[in-house]
CSV table of C-alpha atoms in Angstrom, one decimal:
chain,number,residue,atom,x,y,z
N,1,UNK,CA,-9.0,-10.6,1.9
N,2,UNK,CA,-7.8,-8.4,4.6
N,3,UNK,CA,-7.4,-8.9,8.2
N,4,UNK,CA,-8.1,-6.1,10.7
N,5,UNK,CA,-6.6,-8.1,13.4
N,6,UNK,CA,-3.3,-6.2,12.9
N,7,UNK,CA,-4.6,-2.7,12.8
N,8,UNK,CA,-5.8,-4.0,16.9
N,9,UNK,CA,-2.4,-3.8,18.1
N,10,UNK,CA,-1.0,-1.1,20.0
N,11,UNK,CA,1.0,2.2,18.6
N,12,UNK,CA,3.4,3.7,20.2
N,13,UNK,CA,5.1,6.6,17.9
N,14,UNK,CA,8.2,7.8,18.5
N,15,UNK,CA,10.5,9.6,15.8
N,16,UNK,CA,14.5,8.9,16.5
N,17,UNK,CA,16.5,9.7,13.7
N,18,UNK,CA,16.4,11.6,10.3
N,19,UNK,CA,19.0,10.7,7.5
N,20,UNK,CA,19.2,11.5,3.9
N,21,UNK,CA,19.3,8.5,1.3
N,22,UNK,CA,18.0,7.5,-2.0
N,23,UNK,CA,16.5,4.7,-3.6
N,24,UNK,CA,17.0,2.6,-6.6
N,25,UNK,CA,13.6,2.4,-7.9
N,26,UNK,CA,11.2,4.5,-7.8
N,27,UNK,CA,7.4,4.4,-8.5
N,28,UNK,CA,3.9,6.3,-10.1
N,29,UNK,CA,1.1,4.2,-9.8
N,30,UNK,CA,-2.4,5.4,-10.3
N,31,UNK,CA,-5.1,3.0,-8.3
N,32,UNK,CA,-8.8,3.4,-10.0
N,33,UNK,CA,-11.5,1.4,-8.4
N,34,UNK,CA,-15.2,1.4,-9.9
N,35,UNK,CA,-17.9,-0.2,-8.0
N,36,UNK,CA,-21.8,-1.3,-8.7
N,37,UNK,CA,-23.8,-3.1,-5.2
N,38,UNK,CA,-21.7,-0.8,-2.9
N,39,UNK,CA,-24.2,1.5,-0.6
N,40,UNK,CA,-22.3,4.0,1.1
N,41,UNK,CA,-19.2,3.9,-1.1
N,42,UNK,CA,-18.2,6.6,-3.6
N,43,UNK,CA,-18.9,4.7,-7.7
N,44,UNK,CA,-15.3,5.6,-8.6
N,45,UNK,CA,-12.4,6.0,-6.8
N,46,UNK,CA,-8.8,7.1,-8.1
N,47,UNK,CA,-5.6,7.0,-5.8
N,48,UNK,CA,-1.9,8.3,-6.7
N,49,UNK,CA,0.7,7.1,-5.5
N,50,UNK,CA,4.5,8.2,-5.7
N,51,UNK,CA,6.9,5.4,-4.0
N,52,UNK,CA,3.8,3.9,-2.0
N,53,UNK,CA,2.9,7.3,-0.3
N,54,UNK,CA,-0.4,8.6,-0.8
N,55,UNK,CA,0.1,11.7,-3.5
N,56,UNK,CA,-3.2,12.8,-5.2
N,57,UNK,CA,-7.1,11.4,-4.7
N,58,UNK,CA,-10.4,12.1,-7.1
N,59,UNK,CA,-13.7,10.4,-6.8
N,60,UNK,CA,-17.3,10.4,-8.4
N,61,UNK,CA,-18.4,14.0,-9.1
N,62,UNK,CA,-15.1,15.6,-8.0
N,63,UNK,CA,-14.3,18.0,-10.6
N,64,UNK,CA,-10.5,19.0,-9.4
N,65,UNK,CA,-8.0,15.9,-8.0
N,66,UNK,CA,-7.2,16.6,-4.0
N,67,UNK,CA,-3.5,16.8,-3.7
N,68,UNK,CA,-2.7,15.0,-0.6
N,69,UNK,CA,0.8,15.9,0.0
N,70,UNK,CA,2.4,19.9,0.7
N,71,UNK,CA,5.2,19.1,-2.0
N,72,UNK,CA,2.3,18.3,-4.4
N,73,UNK,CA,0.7,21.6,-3.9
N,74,UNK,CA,3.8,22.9,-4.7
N,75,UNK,CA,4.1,21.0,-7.8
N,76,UNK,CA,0.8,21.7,-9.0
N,77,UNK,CA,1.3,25.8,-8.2
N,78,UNK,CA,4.2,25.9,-10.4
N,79,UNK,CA,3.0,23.8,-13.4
N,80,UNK,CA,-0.8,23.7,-13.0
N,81,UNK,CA,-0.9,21.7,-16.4
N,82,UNK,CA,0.1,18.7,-14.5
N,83,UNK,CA,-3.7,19.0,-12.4
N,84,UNK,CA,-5.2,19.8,-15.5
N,85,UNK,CA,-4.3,17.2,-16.7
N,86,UNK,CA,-4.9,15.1,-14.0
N,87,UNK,CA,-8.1,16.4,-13.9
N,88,UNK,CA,-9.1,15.7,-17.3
N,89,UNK,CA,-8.2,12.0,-16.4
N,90,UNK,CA,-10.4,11.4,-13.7
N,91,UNK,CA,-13.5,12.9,-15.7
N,92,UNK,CA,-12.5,10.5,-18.7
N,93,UNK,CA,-11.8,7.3,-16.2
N,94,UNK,CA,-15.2,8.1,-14.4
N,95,UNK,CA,-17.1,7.4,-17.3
N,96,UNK,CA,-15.2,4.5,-19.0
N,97,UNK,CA,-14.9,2.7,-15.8
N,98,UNK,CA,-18.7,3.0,-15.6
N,99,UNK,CA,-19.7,1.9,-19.1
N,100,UNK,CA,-17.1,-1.2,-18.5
N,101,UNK,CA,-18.4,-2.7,-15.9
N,102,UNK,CA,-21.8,-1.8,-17.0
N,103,UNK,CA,-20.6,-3.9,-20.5
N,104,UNK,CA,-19.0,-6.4,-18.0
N,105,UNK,CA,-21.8,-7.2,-15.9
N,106,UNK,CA,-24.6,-7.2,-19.3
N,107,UNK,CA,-22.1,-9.9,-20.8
N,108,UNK,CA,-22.0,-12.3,-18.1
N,109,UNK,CA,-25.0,-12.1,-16.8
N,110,UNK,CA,-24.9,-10.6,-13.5
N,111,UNK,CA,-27.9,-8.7,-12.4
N,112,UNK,CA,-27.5,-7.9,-9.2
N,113,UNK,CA,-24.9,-8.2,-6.5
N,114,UNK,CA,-21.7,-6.3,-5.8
N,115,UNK,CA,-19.6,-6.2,-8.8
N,116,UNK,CA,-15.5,-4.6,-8.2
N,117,UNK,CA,-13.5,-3.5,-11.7
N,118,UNK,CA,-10.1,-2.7,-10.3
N,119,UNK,CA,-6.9,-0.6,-12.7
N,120,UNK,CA,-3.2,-0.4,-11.6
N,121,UNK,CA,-1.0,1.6,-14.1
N,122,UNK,CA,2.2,3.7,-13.8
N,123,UNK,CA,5.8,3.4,-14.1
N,124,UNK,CA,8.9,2.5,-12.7
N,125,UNK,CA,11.9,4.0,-12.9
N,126,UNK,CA,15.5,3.1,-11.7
N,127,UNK,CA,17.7,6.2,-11.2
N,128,UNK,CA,20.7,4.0,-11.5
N,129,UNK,CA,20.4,2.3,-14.7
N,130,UNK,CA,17.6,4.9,-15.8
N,131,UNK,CA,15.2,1.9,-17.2
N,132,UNK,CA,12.0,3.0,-17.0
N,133,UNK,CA,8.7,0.7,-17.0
N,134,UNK,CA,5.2,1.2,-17.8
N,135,UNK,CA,2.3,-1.1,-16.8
N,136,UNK,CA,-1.6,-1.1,-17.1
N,137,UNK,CA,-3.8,-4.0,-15.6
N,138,UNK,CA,-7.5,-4.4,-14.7
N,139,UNK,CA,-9.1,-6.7,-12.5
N,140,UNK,CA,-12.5,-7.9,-12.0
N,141,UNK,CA,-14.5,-8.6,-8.9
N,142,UNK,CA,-11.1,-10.1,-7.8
N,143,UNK,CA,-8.9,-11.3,-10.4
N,144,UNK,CA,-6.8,-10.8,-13.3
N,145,UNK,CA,-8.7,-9.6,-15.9
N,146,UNK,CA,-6.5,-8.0,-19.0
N,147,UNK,CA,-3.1,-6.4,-19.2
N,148,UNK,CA,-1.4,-4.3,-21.9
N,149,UNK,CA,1.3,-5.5,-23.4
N,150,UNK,CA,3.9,-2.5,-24.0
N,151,UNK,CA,5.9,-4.3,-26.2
N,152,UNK,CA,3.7,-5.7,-28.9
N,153,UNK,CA,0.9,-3.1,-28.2
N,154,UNK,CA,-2.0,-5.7,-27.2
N,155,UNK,CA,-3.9,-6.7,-24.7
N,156,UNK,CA,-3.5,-9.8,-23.1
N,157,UNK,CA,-6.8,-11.4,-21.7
N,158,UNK,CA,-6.4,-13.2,-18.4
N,159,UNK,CA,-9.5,-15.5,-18.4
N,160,UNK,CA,-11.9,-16.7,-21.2
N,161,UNK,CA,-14.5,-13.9,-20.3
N,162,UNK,CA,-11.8,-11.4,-20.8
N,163,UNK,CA,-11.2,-12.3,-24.9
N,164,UNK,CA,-14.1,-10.3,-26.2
N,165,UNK,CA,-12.8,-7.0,-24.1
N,166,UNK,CA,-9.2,-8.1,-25.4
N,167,UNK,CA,-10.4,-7.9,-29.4
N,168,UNK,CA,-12.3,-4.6,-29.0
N,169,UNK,CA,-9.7,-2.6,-26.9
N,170,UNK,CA,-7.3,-4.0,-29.3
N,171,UNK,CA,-9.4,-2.7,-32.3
N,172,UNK,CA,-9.3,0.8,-30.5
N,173,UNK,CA,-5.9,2.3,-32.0
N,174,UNK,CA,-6.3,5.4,-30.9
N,175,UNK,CA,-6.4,4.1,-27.1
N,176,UNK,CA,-3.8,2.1,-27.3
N,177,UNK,CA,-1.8,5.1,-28.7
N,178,UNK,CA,-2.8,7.3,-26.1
N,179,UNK,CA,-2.1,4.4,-23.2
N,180,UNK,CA,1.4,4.4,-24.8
N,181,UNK,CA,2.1,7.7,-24.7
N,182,UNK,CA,0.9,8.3,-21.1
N,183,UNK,CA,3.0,5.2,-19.9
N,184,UNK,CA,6.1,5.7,-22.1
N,185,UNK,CA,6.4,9.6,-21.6
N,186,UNK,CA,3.8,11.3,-19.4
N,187,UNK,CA,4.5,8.9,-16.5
N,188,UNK,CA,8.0,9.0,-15.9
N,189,UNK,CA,8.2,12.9,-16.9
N,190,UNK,CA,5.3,13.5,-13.8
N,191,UNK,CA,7.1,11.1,-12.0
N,192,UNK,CA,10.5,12.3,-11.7
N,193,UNK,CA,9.3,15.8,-11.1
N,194,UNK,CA,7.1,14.3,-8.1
N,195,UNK,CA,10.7,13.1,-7.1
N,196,UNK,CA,12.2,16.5,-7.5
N,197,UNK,CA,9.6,17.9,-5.6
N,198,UNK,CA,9.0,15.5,-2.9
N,199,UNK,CA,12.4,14.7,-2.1
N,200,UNK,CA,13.3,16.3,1.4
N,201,UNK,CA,9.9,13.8,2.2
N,202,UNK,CA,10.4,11.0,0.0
N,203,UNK,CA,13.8,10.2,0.1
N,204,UNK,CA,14.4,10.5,3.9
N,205,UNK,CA,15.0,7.6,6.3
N,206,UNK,CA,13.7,7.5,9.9
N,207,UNK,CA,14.2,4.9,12.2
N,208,UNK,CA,11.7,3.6,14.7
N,209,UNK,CA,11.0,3.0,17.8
N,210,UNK,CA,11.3,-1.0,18.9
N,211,UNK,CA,9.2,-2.0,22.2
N,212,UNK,CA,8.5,-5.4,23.4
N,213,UNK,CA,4.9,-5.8,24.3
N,214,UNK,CA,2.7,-8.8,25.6
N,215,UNK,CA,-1.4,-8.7,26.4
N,216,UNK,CA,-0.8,-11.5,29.3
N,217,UNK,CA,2.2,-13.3,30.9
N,218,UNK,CA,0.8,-16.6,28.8
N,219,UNK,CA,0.9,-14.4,25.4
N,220,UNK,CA,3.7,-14.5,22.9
N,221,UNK,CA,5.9,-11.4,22.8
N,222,UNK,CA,5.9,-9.2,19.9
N,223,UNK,CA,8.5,-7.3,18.9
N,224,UNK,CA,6.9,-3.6,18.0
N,225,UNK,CA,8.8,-1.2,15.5
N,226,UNK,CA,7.2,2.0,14.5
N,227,UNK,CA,8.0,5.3,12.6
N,228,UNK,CA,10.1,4.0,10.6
N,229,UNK,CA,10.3,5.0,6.7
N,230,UNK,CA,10.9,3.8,4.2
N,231,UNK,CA,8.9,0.8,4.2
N,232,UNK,CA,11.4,-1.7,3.3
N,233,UNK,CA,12.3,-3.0,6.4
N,234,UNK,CA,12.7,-7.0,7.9
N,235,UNK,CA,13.0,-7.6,11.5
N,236,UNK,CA,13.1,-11.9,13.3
N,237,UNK,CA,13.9,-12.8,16.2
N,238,UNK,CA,17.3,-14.9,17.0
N,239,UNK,CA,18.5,-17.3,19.5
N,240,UNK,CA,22.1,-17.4,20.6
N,241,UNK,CA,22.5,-15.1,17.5
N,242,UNK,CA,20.6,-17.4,15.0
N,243,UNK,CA,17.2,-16.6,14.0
N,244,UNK,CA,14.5,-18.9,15.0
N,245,UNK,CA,11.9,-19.8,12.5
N,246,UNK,CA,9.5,-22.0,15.0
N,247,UNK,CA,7.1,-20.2,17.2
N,248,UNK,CA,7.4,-16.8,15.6
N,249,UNK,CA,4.8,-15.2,14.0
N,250,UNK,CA,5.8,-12.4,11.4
N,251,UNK,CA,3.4,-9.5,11.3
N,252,UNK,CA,2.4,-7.3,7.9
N,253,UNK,CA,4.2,-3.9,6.7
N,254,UNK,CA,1.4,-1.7,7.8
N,255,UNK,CA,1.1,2.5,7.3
N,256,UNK,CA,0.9,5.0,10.7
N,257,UNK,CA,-0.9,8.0,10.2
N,258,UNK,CA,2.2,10.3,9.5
N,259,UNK,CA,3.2,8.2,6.1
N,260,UNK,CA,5.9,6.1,8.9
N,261,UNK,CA,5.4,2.4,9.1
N,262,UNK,CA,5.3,-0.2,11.7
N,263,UNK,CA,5.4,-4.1,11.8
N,264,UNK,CA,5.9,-6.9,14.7
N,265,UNK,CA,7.0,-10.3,15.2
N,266,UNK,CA,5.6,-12.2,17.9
N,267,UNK,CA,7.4,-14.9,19.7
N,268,UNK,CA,5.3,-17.5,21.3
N,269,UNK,CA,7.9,-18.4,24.9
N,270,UNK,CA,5.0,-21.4,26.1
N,271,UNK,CA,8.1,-23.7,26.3
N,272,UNK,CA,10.3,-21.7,26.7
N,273,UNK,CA,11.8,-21.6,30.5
N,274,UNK,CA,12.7,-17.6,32.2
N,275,UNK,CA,15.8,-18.4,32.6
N,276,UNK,CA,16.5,-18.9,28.9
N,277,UNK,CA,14.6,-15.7,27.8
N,278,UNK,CA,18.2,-13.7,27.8
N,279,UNK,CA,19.2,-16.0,25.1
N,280,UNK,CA,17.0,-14.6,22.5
N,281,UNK,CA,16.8,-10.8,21.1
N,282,UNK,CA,14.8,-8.9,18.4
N,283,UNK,CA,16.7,-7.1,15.5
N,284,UNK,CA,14.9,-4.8,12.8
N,285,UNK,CA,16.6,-4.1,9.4
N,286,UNK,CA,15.9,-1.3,7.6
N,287,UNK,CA,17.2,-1.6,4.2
N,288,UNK,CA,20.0,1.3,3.4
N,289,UNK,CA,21.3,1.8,7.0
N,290,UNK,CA,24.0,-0.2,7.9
N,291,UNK,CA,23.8,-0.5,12.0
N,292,UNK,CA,20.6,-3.2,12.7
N,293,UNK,CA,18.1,-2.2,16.2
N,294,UNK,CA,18.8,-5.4,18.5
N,295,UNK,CA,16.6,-5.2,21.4
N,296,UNK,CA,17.2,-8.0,23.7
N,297,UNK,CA,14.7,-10.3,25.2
N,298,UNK,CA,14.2,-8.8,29.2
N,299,UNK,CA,10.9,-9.1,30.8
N,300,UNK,CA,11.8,-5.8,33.0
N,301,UNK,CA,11.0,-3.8,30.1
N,302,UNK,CA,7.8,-5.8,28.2
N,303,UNK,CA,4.9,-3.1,27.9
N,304,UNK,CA,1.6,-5.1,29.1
N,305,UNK,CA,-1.9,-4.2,28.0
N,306,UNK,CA,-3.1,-4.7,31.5
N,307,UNK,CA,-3.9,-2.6,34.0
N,308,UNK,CA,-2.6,-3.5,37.7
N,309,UNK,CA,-5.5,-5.4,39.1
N,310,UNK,CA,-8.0,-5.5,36.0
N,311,UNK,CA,-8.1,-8.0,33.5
N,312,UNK,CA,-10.3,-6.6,31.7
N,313,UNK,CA,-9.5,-2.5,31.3
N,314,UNK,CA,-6.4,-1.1,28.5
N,315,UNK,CA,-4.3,1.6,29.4
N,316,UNK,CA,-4.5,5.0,27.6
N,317,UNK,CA,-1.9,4.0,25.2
N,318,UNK,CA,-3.7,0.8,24.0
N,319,UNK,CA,-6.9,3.0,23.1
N,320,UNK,CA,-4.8,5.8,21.1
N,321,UNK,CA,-3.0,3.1,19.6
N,322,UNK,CA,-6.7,0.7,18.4
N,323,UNK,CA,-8.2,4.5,17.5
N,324,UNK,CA,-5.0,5.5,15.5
N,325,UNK,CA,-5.4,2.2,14.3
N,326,UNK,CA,-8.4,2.4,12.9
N,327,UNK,CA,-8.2,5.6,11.3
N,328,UNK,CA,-5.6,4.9,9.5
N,329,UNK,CA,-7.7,1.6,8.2
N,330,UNK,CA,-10.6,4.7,7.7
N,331,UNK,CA,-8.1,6.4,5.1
N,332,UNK,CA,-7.0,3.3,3.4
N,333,UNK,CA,-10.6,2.6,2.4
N,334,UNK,CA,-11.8,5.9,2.0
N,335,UNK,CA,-8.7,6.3,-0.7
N,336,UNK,CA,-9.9,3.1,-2.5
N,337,UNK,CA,-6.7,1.1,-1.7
N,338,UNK,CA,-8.5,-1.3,0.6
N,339,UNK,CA,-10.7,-2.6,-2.0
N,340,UNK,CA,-7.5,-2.9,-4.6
N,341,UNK,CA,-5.1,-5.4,-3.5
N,342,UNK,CA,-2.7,-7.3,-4.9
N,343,UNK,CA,-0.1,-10.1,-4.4
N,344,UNK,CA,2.2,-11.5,-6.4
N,345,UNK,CA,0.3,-13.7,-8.4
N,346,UNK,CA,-2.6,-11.3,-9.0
N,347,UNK,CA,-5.7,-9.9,-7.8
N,348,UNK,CA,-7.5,-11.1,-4.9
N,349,UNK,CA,-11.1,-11.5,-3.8
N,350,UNK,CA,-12.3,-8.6,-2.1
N,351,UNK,CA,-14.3,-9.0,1.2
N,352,UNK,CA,-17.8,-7.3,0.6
N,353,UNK,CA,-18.5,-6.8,4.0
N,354,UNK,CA,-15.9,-4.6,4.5
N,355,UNK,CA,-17.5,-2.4,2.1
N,356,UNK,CA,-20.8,-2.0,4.0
């Protein structure tokens, strides 16, 4: 389930720094979501994604893939192969993702309701020890459903309801040639191009912005970082130069408009007396650059959500940062990522009233 709690609090942009680095790994993951119960909401819904930024989209009835980045117009412009092929995909997927959860829902019995059938496939690929991965899962109406198996060249059902799909996609040769070939050699061919491509964007590192903001002078603090990229980042809070673990709240990895990223920790001070407050400081890691961004603990420079003498009102900033918010939560579900999610021991349920 996902909480919209986080995409409330305040965003204040502000680009610093621009460096050049690489990464290890590197991703191409194609998202596919087909839907039956939704009103409103597009029947299929295909996302790709090239290292976690948002690089191509297709949907029900779209005949050509949107490319969603300027390097990927690029891409496509020279080789124009690549989005016919891409395009031939998303016909294909549209239909099979229709007749399977059409199959799905006949076999066990469900009439009515809203019903979610969910793919993840792609590679990986590390540009320092060049292994390369390919992967291709499917969940249903929340969980693990069936996997292929690269090695052996099966499918490996997840649940009981899953064996019947396991035997006949396992009967289907020819798929699980094709699969193979698109995982093994298609993927990490488009994907390293992508990279060749999207480099200047994909490949950069910006630091953020850190501000300390509280709603109320009763309300923990939270430690802000935006704009920063990439997106693996840590930041805590410390104490005399240890980090404290009790009374901090550690916020999600979340996406700005711009393809940055911001997070917060909030540190609840109840019992904590004013005098100690210079004893504790933030510090935000972002993986790859050596120097950490400590900001100390100082009450002169907190950011309130209050306006002098209302309780009640939000400054400007607040309201472009809950509208930015929001918009950026508008993309994610338009895009079809809000309904697939994933942790790390699988699927999870999706919250059908978000999709109303």
């Amino acid at each position: 389930m996902l909480y919209l709690s986080n995409y409330m609090k305040p965003l204040f942009v502000f680009l610093l720094f621009c460096h050049v680095a690489s990464t290890v790994k590197h991703s191409l993951k194609y998202f596919s979501t087909s839907t039956s119960g939704v009103p409103n909401f597009p029947e299929f819904v295909a996302v790709a994604m090239v290292d976690e930024v948002q690089a191509g989209y297709c949907e029900s009835n779209m005949k050509t893939p949107e490319p969603r980045q300027d390097w990927v117009r690029d891409l496509i412009k020279d080789d124009p192969k690549q989005l016919e092929w891409y395009s031939l995909q998303c016909i294909r997927a549209q239909h099979s993702f229709r007749a399977n959860i059409d199959d799905l829902k006949q076999r066990l019995n469900q009439t009515g309701g809203i019903h979610i059938l969910q793919r993840m496939s792609g590679c990986e690929w590390d540009d320092v020890t060049g292994e390369e991965i390919g992967f291709n899962q499917y969940g249903y109406d929340g969980e693990d459903f069936i996997a292929l198996d690269l090695q052996t060249l099966t499918w490996t059902a997840s649940k009981q309801q899953a064996f019947t799909t396991k035997l006949r996609w396992d009967a289907d040769k020819t798929r699980l040639e094709d699969n193979k070939h698109n995982l093994i050699n298609i993927c990490p061919n488009f994907l390293k191009k992508s990279l060749h491509y999207g480099r200047s964007f994909l490949q950069r590192t910006d630091l953020p912005s850190v501000s300390l903001l509280q709603k109320t002078p009763s309300s923990p603090v939270s430690c802000h970082a935006t704009g920063f990229y990439p997106d693996r980042a840590m930041m805590f809070w410390r104490k005399d130069g240890e980090e404290v673990h009790e009374d901090v709240d550690h916020g999600e990895i979340l996406p700005n408009h711009d393809g940055s990223f911001q997070m917060s920790v909030d540190l609840n001070l109840s019992s904590v007396a004013p005098e100690e407050w210079r004893r504790y400081d933030c510090v935000f890691h972002l993986s790859g650059w050596k120097d950490d961004i400590i900001t100390k603990l100082d009450q002169a420079v907190i950011r309130t959500n209050r306006v002098p003498g209302s309780s009640s009102e939000f400054p400007a900033g607040l309201v472009v940062g809950v509208v930015v918010g929001l918009l950026v939560l508008l993309v994610i579900c338009i895009t079809g990522l809000f309904i697939w999610r994933r942790n790390n021991n699988g699927f999870l349920p999706v919250n059908s009233k978000y999709l109303k």
